[in-house]
Amino acid sequence: MQNSINGRFWLNKSEHNFLGEGRIELLINIGKSGSITKAAKEMKMSYKAAWDAVDAMNNLSEHPLVQSAKGGKGGGGTHLTTYAKELIETYKILQEEHDAFLNNLSKRISEKNGHIHLLKSFDVRISARNQLRAKVVRIQKGVVESEIFLEPSSKETFMAVITNDSLEQLELTLGMEIYALFKANALTISRDLKLQKSDMNRFLGKISRINRDSFNCEVIIELKGSHTLCATMGVELFDDLGLQTGMEVVSFCKPKSIILGLW
């Protein structure tokens, strides 16, 4: 299934919404019909809502956008000013650039390892709760996948497994600092501090905060150094584990659950 990204943009003035897709459409309809009433009816909106939008635009604009004329030789009605027509054309150009930008994002996120491309190219906010900044200390390349060994400030080395294509695209080298990202539900917790799992990364820390609702629990674990991890689980599992704030625990995460990013 093809992925796509959609979005709209606004032109703002002094932190107030000035021009958006709906207001531009309203201006165009006023220009065509010569009437705010007819333009509002065409857009299936109330006259008051249309007038309020026109009033807001006129108040924020350096020059009037919509003017009303009384009856006479040239006839009455409402018309757009030359400045308004220039703004409409400017908005259309910006809309084309915006559409091209979103189309490019849609193509890139649909590529193989598209999320890696995005992380490399943009300063983004992501939903993954766990984001560890770490240094690449070893790269073990296989036939299809590579093991990337990482060292955060706590000096407790962990590993991520990525495809060789991703390794080449990220251009990882020893000593490079990157981000290791994984979701809260990818982390499991045990009270057995001696527990080892050969196929999983191991993080030792202390519970600093617990958030709980009727169905789920969120456990914040403070590691050595400045890093924290977040794990989520159902309330039944949480109660079975008997977790409490201040308790030392060990948490685990599969290497293939980790995404690596540069930005």
Coordinates of C-alpha atoms in Angstrom, one line a residue:
M1 CA 0.0 0.0 0.0
Q2 CA 1.4 3.4 -1.0
N3 CA 2.1 5.8 1.8
S4 CA 1.2 9.5 1.5
I5 CA 1.4 12.7 3.5
N6 CA -1.2 15.4 3.5
G7 CA -1.3 18.8 5.0
R8 CA -2.4 22.4 4.7
F9 CA -0.6 25.6 5.4
W10 CA -1.5 29.1 6.7
L11 CA 0.0 32.5 6.1
N12 CA 0.1 34.2 9.5
K13 CA 0.5 37.8 10.7
S14 CA 1.5 38.6 14.2
E15 CA 0.6 35.0 15.3
H16 CA -2.9 35.3 13.8
N17 CA -4.2 33.2 10.9
F18 CA -4.3 35.4 7.9
L19 CA -4.7 33.4 4.7
G20 CA -5.5 29.7 4.4
E21 CA -7.1 27.5 1.8
G22 CA -10.7 28.3 2.9
R23 CA -10.2 32.0 3.0
I24 CA -8.5 32.0 -0.4
E25 CA -11.5 30.1 -1.8
L26 CA -13.8 32.6 -0.2
L27 CA -12.0 35.5 -1.8
I28 CA -12.1 33.8 -5.2
N29 CA -15.8 33.3 -4.9
I30 CA -16.4 36.9 -3.9
G31 CA -14.4 37.9 -7.0
K32 CA -16.6 35.8 -9.2
S33 CA -20.0 36.6 -7.8
G34 CA -19.4 40.2 -6.5
S35 CA -21.2 39.2 -3.3
I36 CA -20.3 37.9 0.1
T37 CA -23.7 36.4 0.4
K38 CA -23.4 34.4 -2.8
A39 CA -19.8 33.4 -2.0
A40 CA -20.9 32.1 1.4
K41 CA -23.8 30.2 -0.1
E42 CA -21.5 28.6 -2.7
M43 CA -19.2 27.4 0.1
K44 CA -22.2 26.3 2.3
M45 CA -21.2 28.6 5.1
S46 CA -23.2 31.2 7.0
Y47 CA -23.1 34.9 5.9
K48 CA -21.8 35.8 9.4
A49 CA -18.9 33.3 9.2
A50 CA -18.0 34.7 5.7
W51 CA -18.2 38.3 6.8
D52 CA -16.1 37.6 10.0
A53 CA -13.4 36.0 7.8
V54 CA -13.4 38.9 5.4
D55 CA -13.3 41.4 8.3
A56 CA -10.4 39.4 9.9
M57 CA -8.4 39.5 6.6
N58 CA -9.0 43.2 6.1
N59 CA -7.9 44.0 9.6
L60 CA -4.7 42.0 9.3
S61 CA -3.8 43.1 5.8
E62 CA -1.6 46.1 5.0
H63 CA -4.2 47.1 2.4
P64 CA -7.9 46.3 2.0
L65 CA -8.7 43.0 0.3
V66 CA -12.5 43.3 -0.1
Q67 CA -14.4 46.5 -0.7
S68 CA -18.1 47.3 -1.0
A69 CA -19.5 49.8 -3.4
K70 CA -22.9 51.5 -3.4
G71 CA -25.2 51.5 -6.4
G72 CA -24.6 54.0 -9.1
K73 CA -23.0 54.3 -12.6
G74 CA -20.7 51.3 -12.0
G75 CA -23.3 49.3 -10.0
G76 CA -23.1 48.2 -6.4
G77 CA -21.8 45.0 -4.8
T78 CA -18.6 43.7 -3.4
H79 CA -15.3 43.4 -5.2
L80 CA -11.7 42.4 -4.7
T81 CA -9.0 44.9 -4.7
T82 CA -5.9 44.7 -6.9
Y83 CA -3.9 43.8 -3.8
A84 CA -6.2 40.9 -3.0
K85 CA -5.8 39.5 -6.5
E86 CA -2.1 39.7 -6.2
L87 CA -2.3 37.8 -2.8
I88 CA -4.4 35.1 -4.4
E89 CA -1.8 34.5 -7.1
T90 CA 1.0 34.5 -4.5
Y91 CA -0.9 32.0 -2.4
K92 CA -1.4 29.7 -5.5
I93 CA 2.4 29.7 -6.1
L94 CA 3.1 28.9 -2.4
Q95 CA 0.4 26.1 -2.6
E96 CA 2.1 24.6 -5.6
E97 CA 5.4 24.6 -3.8
H98 CA 3.8 23.1 -0.7
D99 CA 2.1 20.4 -2.7
A100 CA 5.4 19.5 -4.4
F101 CA 7.1 19.4 -0.9
L102 CA 4.4 17.0 0.4
N103 CA 4.6 14.9 -2.8
N104 CA 8.3 14.5 -2.4
L105 CA 7.9 13.5 1.3
S106 CA 5.3 10.9 0.2
K107 CA 7.6 9.4 -2.4
R108 CA 10.5 9.2 0.1
I109 CA 8.6 7.7 2.9
S110 CA 7.3 5.0 0.5
E111 CA 10.8 4.0 -0.5
K112 CA 12.6 1.1 1.2
N113 CA 13.8 2.3 4.6
G114 CA 12.0 5.6 3.9
H115 CA 11.9 6.4 7.6
I116 CA 15.7 6.5 7.6
H117 CA 15.8 8.9 4.7
L118 CA 13.4 11.2 6.6
L119 CA 15.5 11.1 9.8
K120 CA 18.6 11.9 7.9
S121 CA 17.1 14.9 6.1
F122 CA 14.9 16.6 8.6
D123 CA 14.8 17.9 12.1
V124 CA 11.7 16.0 13.3
R125 CA 9.7 15.2 16.4
I126 CA 8.9 11.5 16.6
S127 CA 6.6 9.4 18.7
A128 CA 9.2 6.9 19.9
R129 CA 9.5 7.5 23.6
N130 CA 13.0 6.0 23.9
Q131 CA 15.7 8.1 22.1
L132 CA 19.2 7.3 23.2
R133 CA 22.1 9.3 21.9
A134 CA 25.1 6.9 21.5
K135 CA 28.5 6.5 19.8
V136 CA 29.1 3.8 17.2
V137 CA 31.9 1.6 18.7
R138 CA 31.8 -1.4 16.4
I139 CA 30.2 -2.5 13.1
Q140 CA 29.8 -6.2 12.3
K141 CA 28.7 -6.5 8.7
G142 CA 26.9 -9.6 7.6
V143 CA 25.6 -10.8 4.2
V144 CA 22.2 -9.1 4.5
E145 CA 22.2 -7.3 7.9
S146 CA 24.7 -5.6 10.1
E147 CA 25.1 -5.4 13.8
I148 CA 25.8 -1.9 15.1
F149 CA 27.2 -1.7 18.6
L150 CA 26.5 1.5 20.4
E151 CA 27.8 3.1 23.6
P152 CA 25.7 5.8 25.4
S153 CA 26.9 8.0 28.2
S154 CA 26.3 5.2 30.7
K155 CA 29.0 3.1 28.9
E156 CA 26.7 0.1 28.8
T157 CA 27.0 -1.1 25.2
F158 CA 23.9 -2.2 23.3
M159 CA 23.3 -3.4 19.7
A160 CA 21.0 -2.5 16.8
V161 CA 20.5 -4.7 13.8
I162 CA 19.8 -2.9 10.4
T163 CA 20.0 -3.9 6.8
N164 CA 23.2 -3.4 4.8
D165 CA 21.3 -0.9 2.6
S166 CA 20.5 1.2 5.7
L167 CA 24.1 1.0 6.8
E168 CA 25.2 2.4 3.5
Q169 CA 22.5 5.1 3.4
L170 CA 23.4 6.2 6.9
E171 CA 27.1 6.1 6.1
L172 CA 27.9 5.0 9.6
T173 CA 31.5 5.1 10.8
L174 CA 33.2 4.3 14.1
G175 CA 33.0 7.1 16.6
M176 CA 30.0 8.7 14.9
E177 CA 27.2 9.8 17.3
I178 CA 23.7 8.8 16.3
Y179 CA 20.3 8.3 17.9
A180 CA 18.8 4.9 18.8
L181 CA 15.0 5.0 18.7
F182 CA 12.5 2.4 20.0
K183 CA 9.0 2.5 21.2
A184 CA 7.9 2.1 24.8
N185 CA 6.1 -1.2 24.1
A186 CA 9.4 -2.7 22.8
L187 CA 10.9 -2.6 26.3
T188 CA 10.3 -5.4 28.8
I189 CA 11.1 -5.2 32.5
S190 CA 12.3 -7.7 35.1
R191 CA 13.1 -7.4 38.8
D192 CA 15.8 -10.1 38.5
L193 CA 18.9 -8.0 38.2
K194 CA 21.0 -11.0 37.3
L195 CA 18.8 -12.0 34.4
Q196 CA 20.6 -12.2 31.1
K197 CA 19.0 -12.7 27.6
S198 CA 21.5 -13.5 24.9
D199 CA 19.3 -12.2 22.1
M200 CA 18.2 -8.9 23.7
N201 CA 19.8 -5.7 24.8
R202 CA 20.1 -5.2 28.6
F203 CA 19.6 -1.9 30.5
L204 CA 20.0 -1.6 34.2
G205 CA 18.4 1.3 36.0
K206 CA 16.0 2.6 38.7
I207 CA 12.3 3.4 38.4
S208 CA 11.9 7.1 38.8
R209 CA 8.2 7.5 37.9
I210 CA 5.1 5.4 37.3
N211 CA 1.9 6.6 35.5
R212 CA -1.2 4.3 35.6
D213 CA -4.7 4.3 34.3
S214 CA -7.4 1.7 34.3
F215 CA -5.7 -0.4 31.5
N216 CA -2.1 0.5 31.1
C217 CA 1.0 1.5 33.0
E218 CA 3.9 3.7 32.0
V219 CA 7.2 3.0 33.8
I220 CA 10.1 5.5 33.6
I221 CA 13.5 4.1 34.2
E222 CA 16.5 6.2 35.0
L223 CA 19.8 4.8 33.7
K224 CA 23.3 5.8 34.6
G225 CA 24.2 9.1 33.1
S226 CA 21.5 11.4 31.8
H227 CA 19.3 8.9 29.9
T228 CA 15.9 7.6 30.8
L229 CA 13.8 4.8 29.3
C230 CA 10.1 4.4 29.1
A231 CA 8.2 1.0 29.1
T232 CA 4.5 0.4 28.8
M233 CA 2.5 -2.6 29.9
G234 CA -0.9 -3.7 30.9
V235 CA -2.0 -3.3 34.5
E236 CA -2.2 -7.0 35.1
L237 CA 1.5 -7.5 34.2
F238 CA 2.4 -4.5 36.2
D239 CA 0.7 -5.8 39.3
D240 CA 2.3 -9.2 38.8
L241 CA 5.8 -7.6 38.7
G242 CA 5.1 -5.6 41.8
L243 CA 7.0 -2.6 40.4
Q244 CA 7.4 0.5 42.6
T245 CA 9.1 3.9 42.4
G246 CA 12.8 3.7 43.5
M247 CA 13.1 0.0 42.7
E248 CA 16.1 -1.2 40.7
V249 CA 15.1 -3.2 37.6
V250 CA 16.6 -4.6 34.4
S251 CA 15.0 -3.9 31.0
F252 CA 15.4 -5.6 27.7
C253 CA 14.9 -4.6 24.1
K254 CA 15.4 -6.6 20.9
P255 CA 18.1 -5.3 18.5
K256 CA 15.8 -5.4 15.6
S257 CA 13.3 -3.1 17.5
I258 CA 15.8 -0.3 17.3
I259 CA 15.8 2.3 14.5
L260 CA 18.9 4.4 14.0
G261 CA 18.8 8.0 13.0
L262 CA 21.0 11.0 12.2
W263 CA 19.9 14.6 12.6

